[in-house]
DNA sequence: GATGAATGAGAATTCATTCAT
DNA sequence: GATGAATGAATTCTCATTCAT
């Protein structure tokens, strides 16, 4: 009756009682840590298992392989980001509008920081065409279309809203990446400020109002 | 040009006669192809050797390992890019300035397209701290400081030139990445136009002059 | 009846109350099913446990391992067969003698069909020298000596009764095997008829009397 | 160009020079030995590799897995047997006919003895429906149809030629099996004699002529 | 009696690298 | 210069069995 043939889904197919849930959580945490430290490819199941203080067999009780665990982490990150992407309100060419942008990008940066390791690992996770590429593209797409909608409302005619939105979003994404990867070290607040200012200028074709000190 | 950082150097120390040069070229080509197709980690020496119609032994005659070959490809790409980064001239708040930006970004896009596979592979090549990360950061850094210099010349005071330049360069880089990876398909000319317009707005705080048809 | 050959005996030593008996029966049934479906080696304890809707722990409450459960099934089959082997009466060179043979072989076929999965699995169960080989040899031996006795009674001098009996029994066994394994599909009645006719001819050196229609 | 995607065929895809051929032969020999000693399931790649005095890696250079090596051995055995099956000439109800049968069955026994380990292992190799079952059924089928043709020529009307032939062939096969597996020890010559006599009786419905001493 | 989470030894497989020819 | 057979360390994954609840 049970069609036991497929490989992928030891997880979530079983009702787990408290002990099991805790073990699974431990494995997920360990996974996040290890992926962050070594990247997806270099991470060995053995590393994760050790970090989680579990046995090899236990790992495969909960996940069918390294990718399966990673998928769980990635899905969570993608959900959080996609949900946040929708929160951008209408934009006005004034200090209020700038604050809206600043707040939205700030939220993006926060999430990036929280899920950074996973996001970076999924960039690396597989080559063109993998499910993780799609996941990444979906997230970027969510942000881009949210922003595109607001740009289209303003529409001063000089920009393709879709494309401009995409460019601005990738800018935010990538600056976060460089910051997180430690290759370039800058205070976050400034980065958010800069990203917001560039976005504002691009959307309205005017300089961003001067930053209010202490904002 | 390559300054042989370490102990690995079976080659380039030897004068190669014609046959040897051709074999080496074949291996480099094959490497570029294979890295493009499968990414750095998934690429096996065996793949490269087969694509080059050479033997395993031959590979190790020219390169000390997979990374060594990749380094050669990456160094070439990095050189080309770093050289091009320097070509940005002074910017003016008019159609001429826009054209300068457009041309510079266009060149960047061309190079990205030419060396794309290698660039993507080096993003993936290794995690935080690897020599390839440094290489990538260096390239981005070259572009960013070239642009920062020009922004500082203008200086309308609302932006940190370093940071804004960095943001704008990552935007260009990342949009190219998405275009190349096929996850998002858009006509190049438009992308260049959009990147240039956003950059122009950011630098001068005014809308980019309308695009001249056919530019 | 089972004389517990060795140290393994978590069960059968204990009086089981009704619940326990039912659980054990469920496990035995599940075992038969799973061994039939996947063979001895490929059958996992997990498969059996799932089929029996029991837990892993429960399995080891009743059997010390997979082999132990299998032994129980095999012993039952072997008992049935050995008992039936003894039921062959004296043979006469006429229609009555043929009917005796036919009936005996028919019974063998019935039992083979009932216990087929287990019989097949024990063929596979282990290589040369295992206890299951011995079990199989014993069963074949029982049949062979029963038949040998009757052949010796007739003794037309051209055959070694032991050997001929063995050959004829293996014939019956193996034809059943092929039929059961589905590799060759033939109506049972015909198979019994053919086996009986060949046996009759071999024993008496004359053709079997023509089959009575509907026999 | 090379469609490198499938798993199964490192072998025979490469032109092997002498060294390679010898290694492959060593692995095949070792495989036959190990399969004979432990059976298909219990045989580990490691056993084979040790017997062949080769390394683990070398094994996978020539075969994609244990099954692949076994397939090679099985195919050879099946070929030999299928070819021999065709060599049965017309049967006459006299000493000559008996000799023909005796010779044919003798050949079968010889081949069984030569390829016995493999034949036994393939019986065990996998459960219902595997390619090895089919192989076995094919071989039995070849023998059965060769014999069926000769029985049909005689046709004394009391037997279904197909079925009788099948029964007689399985008898020969299985008696060999028991002999080889050592569960029952008998001099070969007698076994052949008995098998031939039973077959002769079944085909012609008369006793086999007395064996000529020294035949 | 029953459960099912945890264990860990064991087996398979891959692939970078070496080396004799 | 070139070859390709051989190597073996590293890694993944499976499954019988135990044990705390």
Coordinates of N, CA, C and O in Angstrom, one line a residue, chain A residues 12-129:
Chain A
X12 N 9.0 15.0 7.4 CA 7.7 15.5 7.4 C 6.7 14.4 7.0 O 5.5 14.7 6.8
X13 N 7.1 13.2 6.8 CA 6.2 12.2 6.5 C 5.8 11.5 7.8 O 4.8 10.8 7.9
X14 N 6.6 11.8 8.8 CA 6.3 11.1 10.1 C 5.8 12.1 11.1 O 6.4 13.2 11.2
X15 N 4.9 11.7 11.9 CA 4.6 12.5 13.0 C 5.7 12.4 14.0 O 6.0 11.3 14.4
X16 N 6.3 13.5 14.4 CA 7.4 13.4 15.4 C 6.9 13.8 16.8 O 6.3 14.9 16.9
X17 N 7.2 13.0 17.7 CA 6.9 13.5 19.0 C 8.1 14.5 19.5 O 9.0 14.7 18.8
X18 N 8.0 14.9 20.7 CA 8.9 16.0 21.1 C 10.3 15.7 20.9 O 11.1 16.5 20.4
X19 N 10.7 14.5 21.3 CA 12.1 14.1 21.2 C 12.6 14.2 19.7 O 13.6 14.9 19.4
X20 N 11.8 13.7 18.9 CA 12.2 13.7 17.4 C 12.3 15.1 16.9 O 13.2 15.5 16.2
X21 N 11.3 16.0 17.4 CA 11.3 17.3 16.9 C 12.6 18.0 17.3 O 13.2 18.8 16.6
X22 N 13.0 17.7 18.5 CA 14.2 18.4 19.0 C 15.4 17.9 18.2 O 16.3 18.7 17.9
X23 N 15.5 16.7 18.0 CA 16.6 16.2 17.2 C 16.7 16.8 15.8 O 17.7 17.3 15.3
X24 N 15.5 16.9 15.2 CA 15.4 17.5 13.9 C 15.9 18.9 13.9 O 16.6 19.4 13.1
X25 N 15.4 19.6 14.9 CA 15.8 21.0 15.1 C 17.3 21.1 15.3 O 18.0 22.0 14.7
X26 N 17.9 20.2 16.0 CA 19.3 20.3 16.2 C 20.1 20.0 14.9 O 21.1 20.7 14.6
X27 N 19.5 19.2 14.1 CA 20.2 18.9 12.8 C 20.1 20.1 11.9 O 21.0 20.5 11.2
X28 N 18.9 20.8 11.9 CA 18.8 21.9 11.1 C 19.7 23.0 11.5 O 20.4 23.7 10.7
X29 N 19.8 23.3 12.8 CA 20.7 24.3 13.3 C 22.1 23.9 12.9 O 22.9 24.8 12.4
X30 N 22.5 22.7 13.2 CA 23.9 22.3 12.8 C 24.1 22.5 11.3 O 25.2 23.0 10.9
X31 N 23.1 22.2 10.5 CA 23.2 22.3 9.1 C 23.5 23.8 8.8 O 24.5 24.1 8.0
X32 N 22.7 24.7 9.3 CA 22.9 26.1 9.0 C 24.3 26.5 9.4 O 25.0 27.2 8.6
X33 N 24.8 26.1 10.5 CA 26.1 26.5 11.0 C 27.2 25.9 10.0 O 28.1 26.7 9.6
X34 N 27.1 24.7 9.7 CA 28.1 24.1 8.9 C 28.1 24.6 7.4 O 29.1 24.9 6.9
X35 N 26.9 24.8 6.9 CA 26.8 25.4 5.6 C 27.4 26.8 5.6 O 28.1 27.2 4.6
X36 N 27.2 27.5 6.6 CA 27.8 28.9 6.7 C 29.3 28.8 6.7 O 30.0 29.6 6.1
X37 N 29.8 27.9 7.5 CA 31.2 27.8 7.7 C 32.0 27.3 6.5 O 33.1 27.7 6.2
X38 N 31.4 26.3 5.8 CA 32.1 25.6 4.8 C 31.5 25.7 3.4 O 32.1 25.3 2.4
X39 N 30.3 26.2 3.3 CA 29.6 26.2 2.0 C 29.0 24.9 1.8 O 29.3 23.9 2.4
X40 N 28.1 24.9 0.8 CA 27.3 23.7 0.5 C 28.1 22.5 0.1 O 28.0 21.4 0.6
X41 N 29.0 22.8 -0.8 CA 29.8 21.6 -1.4 C 30.7 21.0 -0.4 O 30.9 19.8 -0.3
X42 N 31.4 21.9 0.3 CA 32.4 21.4 1.2 C 31.8 20.8 2.5 O 32.5 20.1 3.2
X43 N 30.6 21.1 2.7 CA 30.0 20.6 4.0 C 29.8 19.0 3.8 O 29.2 18.6 2.8
X44 N 30.2 18.3 4.8 CA 30.0 16.9 4.8 C 28.9 16.5 5.8 O 28.7 17.2 6.8
X45 N 28.1 15.5 5.5 CA 27.1 15.1 6.4 C 27.7 14.8 7.8 O 27.1 15.1 8.8
X46 N 28.9 14.3 7.7 CA 29.6 14.0 8.9 C 29.8 15.3 9.8 O 29.6 15.2 11.0
X47 N 30.1 16.4 9.2 CA 30.3 17.6 9.9 C 29.0 18.0 10.6 O 29.0 18.4 11.8
X48 N 27.9 17.9 9.9 CA 26.6 18.3 10.4 C 26.2 17.4 11.6 O 25.8 17.9 12.7
X49 N 26.5 16.1 11.4 CA 26.1 15.2 12.4 C 26.9 15.4 13.7 O 26.4 15.3 14.8
X50 N 28.2 15.7 13.5 CA 29.0 16.0 14.7 C 28.5 17.3 15.4 O 28.4 17.3 16.6
X51 N 28.3 18.3 14.6 CA 27.8 19.5 15.2 C 26.5 19.3 16.0 O 26.2 20.0 17.0
X52 N 25.7 18.4 15.5 CA 24.4 18.2 16.1 C 24.5 17.1 17.2 O 23.5 16.8 17.9
X53 N 25.7 16.6 17.4 CA 25.9 15.6 18.4 C 24.9 14.4 18.2 O 24.3 13.9 19.1
X54 N 24.8 14.1 17.0 CA 23.9 12.9 16.6 C 24.7 11.9 15.9 O 25.9 12.1 15.5
X55 N 24.1 10.8 15.6 CA 24.8 9.8 14.8 C 24.4 9.9 13.3 O 23.5 10.5 13.0
X56 N 25.3 9.2 12.6 CA 25.1 9.2 11.2 C 23.7 8.7 10.8 O 23.0 9.3 10.0
X57 N 23.3 7.6 11.4 CA 22.0 7.0 11.1 C 20.9 7.9 11.4 O 19.9 8.0 10.7
X58 N 21.0 8.7 12.5 CA 20.0 9.6 12.8 C 19.7 10.6 11.7 O 18.6 11.0 11.5
X59 N 20.8 11.1 11.2 CA 20.7 12.1 10.1 C 19.7 11.6 9.0 O 18.8 12.3 8.6
X60 N 19.9 10.4 8.6 CA 19.2 9.8 7.5 C 17.8 9.4 7.9 O 16.9 9.1 7.1
X61 N 17.5 9.5 9.2 CA 16.2 9.3 9.7 C 15.3 10.5 9.4 O 14.1 10.4 9.2
X62 N 16.0 11.6 9.4 CA 15.2 12.9 9.2 C 15.3 13.5 7.8 O 14.4 14.2 7.4
X63 N 16.5 13.3 7.2 CA 16.7 13.8 5.9 C 17.2 12.8 4.9 O 18.0 12.0 5.4
X64 N 16.9 12.8 3.7 CA 17.4 11.8 2.8 C 18.8 12.1 2.3 O 19.5 11.2 1.9
X65 N 19.2 13.3 2.5 CA 20.6 13.6 2.2 C 20.9 15.1 2.5 O 20.0 15.8 2.9
X66 N 22.1 15.5 2.3 CA 22.5 16.8 2.6 C 21.6 17.8 1.9 O 21.2 18.8 2.5
X67 N 21.3 17.6 0.6 CA 20.5 18.5 -0.1 C 19.1 18.7 0.5 O 18.5 19.7 0.5
X68 N 18.6 17.6 1.0 CA 17.3 17.6 1.6 C 17.2 18.5 2.8 O 16.3 19.3 2.9
X69 N 18.2 18.4 3.6 CA 18.3 19.3 4.8 C 18.4 20.8 4.3 O 17.8 21.7 4.8
X70 N 19.3 20.9 3.3 CA 19.5 22.3 2.8 C 18.2 22.9 2.3 O 17.9 24.0 2.5
X71 N 17.5 22.0 1.6 CA 16.2 22.5 1.0 C 15.3 23.0 2.1 O 14.6 24.0 1.9
X72 N 15.3 22.3 3.2 CA 14.4 22.8 4.3 C 14.8 24.2 4.8 O 14.0 25.1 5.0
X73 N 16.1 24.4 4.9 CA 16.6 25.7 5.4 C 16.3 26.7 4.3 O 15.9 27.8 4.7
X74 N 16.5 26.4 3.1 CA 16.4 27.4 2.0 C 14.9 27.8 1.9 O 14.6 28.9 1.7
X75 N 14.0 26.8 2.0 CA 12.6 27.1 1.9 C 12.2 28.1 2.9 O 11.4 29.0 2.7
X76 N 12.7 27.9 4.1 CA 12.3 28.8 5.2 C 12.8 30.2 4.9 O 12.0 31.2 5.0
X77 N 14.0 30.3 4.5 CA 14.6 31.6 4.1 C 13.8 32.3 3.0 O 13.4 33.4 3.1
X78 N 13.5 31.5 2.0 CA 12.8 32.0 0.8 C 11.4 32.5 1.2 O 10.9 33.5 0.8
X79 N 10.7 31.7 2.1 CA 9.4 32.1 2.6 C 9.5 33.5 3.3 O 8.7 34.4 3.0
X80 N 10.4 33.6 4.2 CA 10.5 34.9 5.0 C 10.7 36.0 4.0 O 10.1 37.1 4.1
X81 N 11.6 35.8 3.1 CA 12.0 36.9 2.1 C 10.8 37.3 1.3 O 10.4 38.4 1.1
X82 N 10.2 36.2 0.7 CA 9.0 36.5 -0.2 C 7.9 37.2 0.5 O 7.3 38.1 -0.1
X83 N 7.7 36.9 1.8 CA 6.7 37.5 2.5 C 7.0 39.0 2.7 O 6.2 39.9 2.5
X84 N 8.3 39.2 3.1 CA 8.7 40.6 3.3 C 8.6 41.5 2.1 O 8.3 42.7 2.1
X85 N 8.9 40.8 1.0 CA 8.9 41.6 -0.3 C 7.6 42.3 -0.5 O 7.6 43.4 -1.1
X86 N 6.5 41.7 -0.1 CA 5.2 42.3 -0.4 C 4.9 43.5 0.5 O 3.9 44.2 0.2
X87 N 5.7 43.8 1.4 CA 5.4 44.9 2.4 C 5.7 46.3 1.9 O 5.5 47.2 2.7
X88 N 6.1 46.4 0.7 CA 6.5 47.8 0.2 C 5.2 48.6 -0.1 O 4.4 48.2 -0.9
X89 N 5.0 49.7 0.5 CA 3.9 50.5 0.2 C 4.1 51.5 -0.9 O 5.2 51.5 -1.5
X90 N 3.2 52.4 -1.2 CA 3.3 53.4 -2.3 C 4.4 54.4 -2.0 O 4.7 54.6 -0.8
X91 N 5.0 54.9 -3.0 CA 6.1 55.8 -2.8 C 5.8 57.2 -3.2 O 5.1 57.5 -4.2
X92 N 6.3 58.1 -2.4 CA 6.1 59.6 -2.7 C 7.4 60.2 -2.8 O 8.4 59.8 -2.1
X93 N 7.5 61.3 -3.6 CA 8.8 62.0 -3.8 C 9.2 62.9 -2.7 O 9.6 64.0 -3.0
X94 N 9.1 62.4 -1.5 CA 9.5 63.3 -0.4 C 10.1 62.5 0.7 O 10.4 61.3 0.5
X95 N 10.4 63.1 1.8 CA 11.0 62.4 2.9 C 10.3 61.2 3.4 O 10.9 60.1 3.7
X96 N 8.9 61.2 3.3 CA 8.1 60.0 3.7 C 8.5 58.9 2.7 O 8.7 57.7 3.2
X97 N 8.5 59.2 1.5 CA 8.8 58.1 0.5 C 10.1 57.5 0.7 O 10.3 56.3 0.6
X98 N 11.1 58.4 1.0 CA 12.4 57.9 1.3 C 12.4 56.9 2.5 O 13.0 55.9 2.5
X99 N 11.6 57.4 3.5 CA 11.6 56.5 4.7 C 11.0 55.2 4.4 O 11.4 54.1 4.9
X100 N 10.0 55.2 3.5 CA 9.4 53.9 3.2 C 10.4 53.0 2.5 O 10.5 51.8 2.9
X101 N 11.1 53.6 1.6 CA 12.2 52.8 0.9 C 13.2 52.3 1.9 O 13.6 51.1 1.9
X102 N 13.6 53.2 2.7 CA 14.7 52.9 3.7 C 14.2 51.8 4.6 O 15.0 50.8 4.9
X103 N 13.0 51.8 5.0 CA 12.5 50.8 5.9 C 12.4 49.4 5.2 O 12.7 48.4 5.8
X104 N 12.0 49.5 4.0 CA 11.8 48.2 3.2 C 13.2 47.6 3.0 O 13.4 46.4 3.3
X105 N 14.1 48.4 2.6 CA 15.5 47.9 2.3 C 16.1 47.4 3.6 O 16.8 46.4 3.7
X106 N 15.8 48.2 4.7 CA 16.3 47.8 6.0 C 15.9 46.4 6.4 O 16.6 45.6 6.9
X107 N 14.6 46.2 6.1 CA 14.0 44.8 6.4 C 14.7 43.8 5.6 O 15.0 42.7 6.1
X108 N 14.9 44.1 4.4 CA 15.6 43.1 3.5 C 17.0 42.8 4.1 O 17.4 41.6 4.1
X109 N 17.7 43.8 4.5 CA 19.0 43.6 5.0 C 19.0 42.8 6.3 O 19.8 41.9 6.5
X110 N 18.0 43.0 7.1 CA 17.9 42.2 8.3 C 17.7 40.7 8.0 O 18.3 39.9 8.6
X111 N 16.8 40.5 7.1 CA 16.5 39.1 6.7 C 17.7 38.5 6.1 O 18.1 37.3 6.3
X112 N 18.4 39.3 5.3 CA 19.6 38.8 4.6 C 20.6 38.4 5.7 O 21.3 37.3 5.6
X113 N 20.7 39.2 6.7 CA 21.7 38.9 7.7 C 21.2 37.6 8.5 O 22.0 36.8 8.8
X114 N 19.9 37.5 8.7 CA 19.5 36.3 9.5 C 19.7 35.0 8.7 O 20.2 34.0 9.2
X115 N 19.3 35.1 7.4 CA 19.4 33.9 6.6 C 20.7 33.8 5.7 O 20.8 33.0 4.8
X116 N 21.5 34.8 5.9 CA 22.7 34.9 5.0 C 23.4 33.6 4.7 O 23.6 33.3 3.5
X117 N 23.8 32.9 5.6 CA 24.6 31.7 5.3 C 23.8 30.8 4.3 O 24.4 30.3 3.4
X118 N 22.6 30.6 4.5 CA 21.8 29.8 3.6 C 21.7 30.4 2.2 O 21.9 29.8 1.2
X119 N 21.5 31.7 2.2 CA 21.4 32.4 0.9 C 22.7 32.3 0.2 O 22.7 31.9 -1.0
X120 N 23.8 32.5 0.9 CA 25.1 32.3 0.2 C 25.3 30.9 -0.3 O 25.8 30.7 -1.4
X121 N 24.9 30.0 0.5 CA 25.2 28.6 0.2 C 24.3 28.2 -1.0 O 24.7 27.5 -1.9
X122 N 23.1 28.8 -1.1 CA 22.3 28.4 -2.3 C 22.8 29.0 -3.6 O 22.6 28.5 -4.6
X123 N 23.4 30.2 -3.4 CA 24.1 30.7 -4.6 C 25.1 29.7 -5.2 O 25.3 29.5 -6.4
X124 N 25.7 29.0 -4.2 CA 26.8 28.1 -4.6 C 26.3 26.7 -4.8 O 26.9 25.9 -5.5
X125 N 25.1 26.5 -4.3 CA 24.6 25.1 -4.2 C 24.6 24.3 -5.4 O 25.0 23.2 -5.4
X126 N 24.2 24.9 -6.5 CA 24.3 24.1 -7.7 C 24.3 25.0 -8.9 O 24.0 26.2 -8.8
X127 N 24.7 24.4 -9.9 CA 24.9 25.2 -11.1 C 23.6 25.4 -11.8 O 22.6 24.7 -11.6
X128 N 23.6 26.4 -12.7 CA 22.5 26.7 -13.6 C 21.4 25.7 -13.7 O 21.7 24.6 -14.1
X129 N 20.2 26.0 -13.3 CA 19.1 25.1 -13.6 C 18.7 24.3 -12.4 O 17.7 23.7 -12.4

